[in-house]
């Protein structure tokens, strides 16, 4: 086991949320209510007018604490039944340049550099590929391989065979999942 | 689990709605009415469709997508090598933690991959330690050093793979 650790430059245990914002996160991390005036409904829970909820959400969006307000599809149900976590052992000197380019390819949803776990795990580049079939994912993986060229020493594809849980992020004490 | 069928009229509307929501959700007083106006749907119909998409699992959630690292929180990708006979039991132990945001079985020696999200790096470490104690299995941690992209926008309406 190793420490989760913050990314370079990110705060460590920083209390960057106001008490009201923490309440707002807790009230909305399970989702927004599906009623005509959802911000008013959240405000009613927290004892404030809708305007304060809207302003606080706008501030959290501007600060990047909220990526976006959106709908998260279950990939499988959209027909993206092949879900491949591809992992690559890429030359450290070139991984950032290549990672940026791979991230732009169609079908790529996540692209990260991660610390190797030697000797068992030589891979430092993780590229999530989604397709409607494994054939499609294999084709996407070939594109990645061609792009990496001789900067890549080894690779593997780990297909998901079962979705065991998908609730999105929930902070403890922030309400229970609906599922 | 059936994929939904974008060839039916109703599912095409759902797909258009899902894709439209990728553009963001308004912070206005009547956001569902605003979304509906863009798609030529009534406010009620937008709400009804979203309720149904959530109830049937086409959508796994709807609302603010938090990037908790910007608020001092932390994420960790982790994996376990679970003996085949214990898979369901260990899945239940791992999933019971509210910090575990998603979890997949994968075809590899490391056969269970999950993301731990906590309100601080130390909260993530505590969760990992608890999982190790409960399962008796070492948790392999894959520390992220750089993010090139996080993109959840797979298009519902994409007609054919490219």
Coordinates of C-alpha atoms in Angstrom, one line a residue:
Chain A
X1 CA 0.0 0.0 0.0
X2 CA 1.2 3.5 -0.8
X3 CA -0.1 6.9 0.2
X4 CA -2.7 8.4 -2.1
X5 CA -0.9 11.7 -1.9
X6 CA -2.0 14.9 -3.6
X7 CA -1.1 15.8 -7.1
X8 CA 1.8 18.3 -7.3
X9 CA 0.4 21.7 -6.6
X10 CA -2.9 20.5 -5.1
X11 CA -3.8 21.4 -1.6
X12 CA -3.4 18.9 1.2
X13 CA -6.4 18.7 3.4
X14 CA -7.2 22.3 2.6
X15 CA -10.4 23.7 3.9
X16 CA -11.2 25.5 0.7
X17 CA -14.9 25.0 1.0
X18 CA -17.0 27.2 3.1
X19 CA -19.3 25.5 5.6
X20 CA -22.2 26.3 3.4
X21 CA -20.4 24.9 0.3
X22 CA -19.8 21.7 2.3
X23 CA -23.5 21.4 3.0
X24 CA -24.2 22.0 -0.6
X25 CA -21.8 19.3 -1.8
X26 CA -23.4 16.9 0.7
X27 CA -26.9 17.8 -0.5
X28 CA -26.2 17.5 -4.2
X29 CA -23.5 14.8 -4.6
X30 CA -26.3 12.2 -4.9
X31 CA -27.8 14.2 -7.7
X32 CA -30.1 17.2 -8.3
X33 CA -33.8 16.8 -7.6
X34 CA -35.9 16.3 -10.7
X35 CA -38.4 19.0 -10.0
X36 CA -39.2 22.1 -12.0
X37 CA -37.2 24.3 -9.6
X38 CA -34.3 22.2 -8.4
X39 CA -32.2 25.0 -6.9
X40 CA -35.2 26.2 -4.9
X41 CA -35.7 22.6 -3.7
X42 CA -32.0 22.3 -2.6
X43 CA -32.3 25.7 -1.0
X44 CA -35.3 24.6 1.0
X45 CA -33.3 21.7 2.3
X46 CA -30.5 24.1 3.4
X47 CA -32.7 26.9 4.5
X48 CA -31.6 29.4 1.9
X49 CA -33.2 31.0 -1.2
X50 CA -32.6 29.5 -4.6
X51 CA -30.4 32.4 -5.5
X52 CA -27.8 31.4 -2.9
X53 CA -27.6 27.9 -4.2
X54 CA -27.2 29.1 -7.8
X55 CA -24.5 31.6 -6.8
X56 CA -22.6 29.0 -4.8
X57 CA -22.8 26.4 -7.6
X58 CA -21.6 29.1 -10.1
X59 CA -18.7 29.8 -7.8
X60 CA -17.8 26.1 -7.5
X61 CA -18.0 25.7 -11.3
X62 CA -15.7 28.7 -11.8
X63 CA -13.2 27.3 -9.3
X64 CA -13.3 23.9 -10.9
X65 CA -14.6 22.1 -7.8
X66 CA -17.6 21.2 -10.1
X67 CA -16.5 20.0 -13.6
X68 CA -19.9 20.5 -14.9
X69 CA -23.5 19.8 -14.1
X70 CA -24.4 16.9 -16.2
X71 CA -25.9 13.5 -16.8
X72 CA -23.6 10.6 -16.5
X73 CA -24.6 7.7 -18.8
X74 CA -24.0 4.1 -18.1
X75 CA -21.7 3.4 -21.0
X76 CA -23.0 -0.1 -21.3
X77 CA -26.6 1.1 -21.8
X78 CA -25.5 3.5 -24.6
X79 CA -24.1 0.5 -26.4
X80 CA -20.4 1.0 -25.4
X81 CA -20.2 -2.5 -24.1
X82 CA -16.5 -2.9 -24.7
X83 CA -14.5 -1.1 -22.0
X84 CA -10.8 -1.5 -22.2
X85 CA -8.3 -0.2 -19.8
X86 CA -5.1 -0.1 -21.9
X87 CA -1.8 0.3 -20.1
X88 CA 1.5 1.1 -21.7
X89 CA 5.1 1.3 -20.7
X90 CA 6.3 4.5 -22.3
X91 CA 9.6 6.2 -22.3
X92 CA 9.5 8.8 -19.5
X93 CA 11.1 11.4 -21.7
X94 CA 8.3 11.3 -24.2
X95 CA 5.2 10.2 -22.2
X96 CA 3.8 13.7 -21.6
X97 CA 4.0 14.8 -25.2
X98 CA 2.5 11.5 -26.4
X99 CA -0.2 11.4 -23.7
X100 CA -1.5 14.8 -24.7
X101 CA -1.9 13.6 -28.3
X102 CA -3.5 10.2 -27.3
X103 CA -6.0 12.1 -25.1
X104 CA -7.5 13.7 -28.3
X105 CA -8.3 10.4 -30.0
X106 CA -11.9 9.3 -30.4
X107 CA -13.0 6.7 -27.9
X108 CA -10.6 7.8 -25.2
X109 CA -12.4 8.9 -22.1
X110 CA -9.5 9.0 -19.6
X111 CA -5.8 9.3 -20.1
X112 CA -3.4 9.5 -17.2
X113 CA 0.3 9.0 -16.4
X114 CA 0.6 6.9 -13.2
X115 CA 3.6 5.8 -11.2
X116 CA 4.9 2.4 -12.1
X117 CA 4.7 -0.4 -9.6
X118 CA 7.9 -2.3 -10.4
X119 CA 8.8 -5.0 -10.8
X120 CA 5.2 -6.4 -11.4
X121 CA 3.7 -3.4 -13.1
X122 CA 5.9 -1.5 -15.7
X123 CA 3.1 0.5 -17.2
X124 CA 3.0 4.3 -16.7
X125 CA 0.4 5.4 -19.2
X126 CA -3.3 4.5 -18.7
X127 CA -5.7 5.0 -21.6
X128 CA -9.4 4.1 -21.2
X129 CA -11.0 3.1 -24.5
X130 CA -14.7 2.6 -25.1
X131 CA -16.2 0.9 -28.1
X132 CA -19.3 -1.0 -29.2
X133 CA -17.2 -4.1 -29.6
X134 CA -13.8 -5.5 -28.6
X135 CA -12.9 -5.3 -32.3
X136 CA -13.5 -1.6 -32.2
X137 CA -11.4 -1.2 -29.0
X138 CA -8.6 -3.3 -30.5
X139 CA -8.6 -0.9 -33.5
X140 CA -8.4 2.1 -31.2
X141 CA -5.6 0.4 -29.3
X142 CA -3.7 -0.1 -32.6
X143 CA -4.0 3.6 -33.3
X144 CA -2.5 4.3 -29.8
X145 CA 0.3 1.8 -30.5
X146 CA 1.1 3.4 -33.8
X147 CA 1.2 6.8 -32.2
X148 CA 3.5 5.6 -29.4
X149 CA 5.8 3.9 -31.9
X150 CA 9.2 2.9 -30.5
X151 CA 8.6 5.0 -27.3
X152 CA 6.4 2.1 -26.1
X153 CA 8.1 -1.0 -24.6
X154 CA 5.2 -3.1 -23.4
X155 CA 1.4 -2.9 -23.2
X156 CA -1.7 -4.7 -22.0
X157 CA -5.5 -4.4 -22.4
X158 CA -7.7 -5.1 -19.4
X159 CA -11.3 -5.5 -20.4
X160 CA -14.0 -5.0 -17.8
X161 CA -16.1 -8.1 -17.5
X162 CA -18.6 -6.8 -14.9
X163 CA -19.6 -3.5 -13.5
X164 CA -19.6 -4.0 -9.7
X165 CA -20.4 -0.5 -8.6
X166 CA -20.9 3.0 -10.1
X167 CA -22.2 5.7 -7.8
X168 CA -19.9 8.6 -8.6
X169 CA -18.1 10.3 -5.9
X170 CA -19.7 10.6 -2.5
X171 CA -18.1 12.1 0.5
X172 CA -18.8 10.3 3.8
X173 CA -21.8 11.8 5.5
X174 CA -23.0 13.2 2.3
X175 CA -26.2 11.1 2.0
X176 CA -26.8 7.7 0.7
X177 CA -26.7 6.6 -2.9
X178 CA -30.1 6.2 -4.5
X179 CA -29.2 3.0 -6.2
Chain B
X1 CA -28.6 -5.4 -19.7
X2 CA -30.0 -4.1 -22.9
X3 CA -28.4 -1.2 -24.8
X4 CA -31.1 1.3 -25.5
X5 CA -32.1 1.5 -29.0
X6 CA -31.5 4.8 -30.7
X7 CA -33.5 3.7 -33.7
X8 CA -36.8 4.1 -31.9
X9 CA -38.2 7.6 -31.9
X10 CA -38.5 7.8 -28.1
X11 CA -35.0 6.6 -27.6
X12 CA -33.7 9.1 -30.1
X13 CA -35.2 11.9 -28.1
X14 CA -33.6 10.5 -25.0
X15 CA -30.2 10.3 -26.8
X16 CA -30.6 13.9 -28.0
X17 CA -31.4 14.9 -24.4
X18 CA -28.4 13.1 -23.0
X19 CA -26.1 14.6 -25.6
X20 CA -27.5 18.0 -25.0
X21 CA -26.9 17.8 -21.3
X22 CA -23.2 17.4 -22.1
X23 CA -23.3 21.0 -23.0
X24 CA -24.1 21.8 -19.4
X25 CA -27.1 22.4 -17.2
X26 CA -28.4 25.9 -16.7
X27 CA -28.3 27.6 -13.3
X28 CA -31.6 29.4 -14.1
X29 CA -34.8 29.2 -12.1
X30 CA -36.5 26.8 -14.5
X31 CA -33.5 24.8 -16.0
X32 CA -35.6 21.9 -17.2
X33 CA -37.9 24.3 -19.1
X34 CA -34.8 25.9 -20.7
X35 CA -33.4 22.5 -21.7
X36 CA -36.8 21.6 -23.1
X37 CA -37.0 24.7 -25.2
X38 CA -33.7 23.9 -26.9
X39 CA -35.0 20.4 -27.8
X40 CA -38.7 21.3 -28.5
X41 CA -39.8 19.4 -25.4
X42 CA -42.0 20.5 -22.5
X43 CA -40.5 21.0 -19.0
X44 CA -42.6 18.0 -17.7
X45 CA -41.4 15.8 -20.5
X46 CA -37.7 16.6 -19.8
X47 CA -38.2 15.7 -16.1
X48 CA -40.2 12.6 -16.9
X49 CA -37.6 11.4 -19.3
X50 CA -34.7 12.0 -16.9
X51 CA -36.6 10.2 -14.2
X52 CA -37.0 7.2 -16.4
X53 CA -33.4 7.2 -17.7
X54 CA -32.2 7.2 -14.1
X55 CA -34.7 4.5 -13.0
X56 CA -33.8 2.2 -15.8
X57 CA -30.1 2.8 -15.3
X58 CA -29.3 4.4 -18.7
X59 CA -28.0 7.3 -16.6
X60 CA -26.1 6.5 -13.5
X61 CA -26.5 10.0 -12.1
X62 CA -27.6 13.5 -12.8
X63 CA -26.2 16.6 -11.1
X64 CA -23.0 18.4 -10.3
X65 CA -19.9 16.4 -11.1
X66 CA -17.5 17.2 -8.4
X67 CA -13.7 17.3 -8.8
X68 CA -13.0 16.9 -5.2
X69 CA -9.2 17.4 -5.5
X70 CA -10.0 21.1 -6.1
X71 CA -11.6 21.0 -2.6
X72 CA -8.7 19.2 -0.9
X73 CA -10.0 15.8 -1.7
X74 CA -8.2 12.9 -3.3
X75 CA -8.8 10.1 -5.7
X76 CA -6.9 6.8 -6.0
X77 CA -7.1 4.0 -8.6
X78 CA -6.5 0.7 -6.8
X79 CA -6.6 -3.0 -7.7
X80 CA -6.9 -6.3 -5.9
X81 CA -6.0 -9.8 -6.9
X82 CA -9.0 -11.7 -5.6
X83 CA -9.1 -15.5 -5.4
X84 CA -11.9 -16.7 -7.7
X85 CA -13.9 -18.3 -4.9
X86 CA -14.0 -15.1 -2.8
X87 CA -14.8 -12.7 -5.6
X88 CA -18.4 -11.9 -4.6
X89 CA -17.6 -11.6 -0.9
X90 CA -14.7 -9.3 -1.5
X91 CA -16.7 -7.2 -4.0
X92 CA -19.3 -6.7 -1.3
X93 CA -16.7 -5.7 1.3
X94 CA -15.1 -3.2 -1.1
X95 CA -18.4 -1.8 -2.4
X96 CA -19.7 -1.2 1.2
X97 CA -17.3 1.7 1.5
X98 CA -19.0 5.0 0.5
X99 CA -15.6 6.2 -0.7
X100 CA -15.5 3.5 -3.4
X101 CA -17.0 5.4 -6.4
X102 CA -16.8 2.7 -8.9
X103 CA -15.6 -0.8 -9.2
X104 CA -15.0 -3.1 -12.2
X105 CA -14.1 -6.8 -12.6
X106 CA -11.3 -7.0 -15.2
X107 CA -9.7 -9.9 -17.1
X108 CA -6.3 -9.8 -15.5
X109 CA -4.4 -11.3 -12.6
X110 CA -5.4 -8.1 -10.8
X111 CA -9.1 -8.8 -11.3
X112 CA -10.8 -6.0 -9.3
X113 CA -10.2 -2.4 -10.1
X114 CA -11.8 0.4 -8.1
X115 CA -11.6 4.1 -7.5
X116 CA -11.4 5.5 -3.9
X117 CA -12.5 9.1 -3.4
X118 CA -12.1 10.8 -0.1
X119 CA -12.3 14.3 1.3
X120 CA -8.6 14.2 1.9
X121 CA -5.6 12.1 1.0
X122 CA -5.6 10.7 4.5
X123 CA -9.2 9.7 4.2
X124 CA -8.3 7.7 1.1
X125 CA -5.4 6.1 2.9
X126 CA -7.7 5.1 5.8
X127 CA -10.2 3.5 3.4
X128 CA -7.4 1.6 1.6
X129 CA -6.1 0.4 5.0
X130 CA -9.7 -0.7 6.0
X131 CA -10.1 -2.7 2.8
X132 CA -6.8 -4.4 3.4
X133 CA -7.8 -5.3 6.9
X134 CA -11.3 -6.5 6.0
X135 CA -10.2 -8.6 3.0
X136 CA -6.8 -9.7 4.1
X137 CA -5.6 -8.8 0.6
X138 CA -2.9 -6.2 -0.4
X139 CA -4.3 -3.2 -2.2
X140 CA -2.3 -2.2 -5.2
X141 CA -2.3 1.6 -5.6
X142 CA -1.8 3.3 -8.9
X143 CA -0.8 6.8 -8.0
X144 CA -1.7 9.4 -10.6
X145 CA 1.0 11.7 -11.6
X146 CA -0.6 13.6 -14.5
X147 CA -4.0 13.9 -16.1
X148 CA -4.1 14.4 -19.9
X149 CA -7.9 14.0 -20.1
X150 CA -11.0 13.1 -18.2
X151 CA -13.9 13.1 -20.6
X152 CA -17.2 11.4 -19.9
X153 CA -18.8 12.4 -23.1
X154 CA -19.5 9.3 -25.1
X155 CA -22.1 10.3 -27.5
X156 CA -25.5 8.6 -27.2
X157 CA -26.4 9.5 -30.8
X158 CA -23.2 8.4 -32.6
X159 CA -24.7 6.5 -35.5
X160 CA -21.7 4.3 -36.3
X161 CA -18.3 3.7 -34.7
X162 CA -15.6 5.6 -36.4

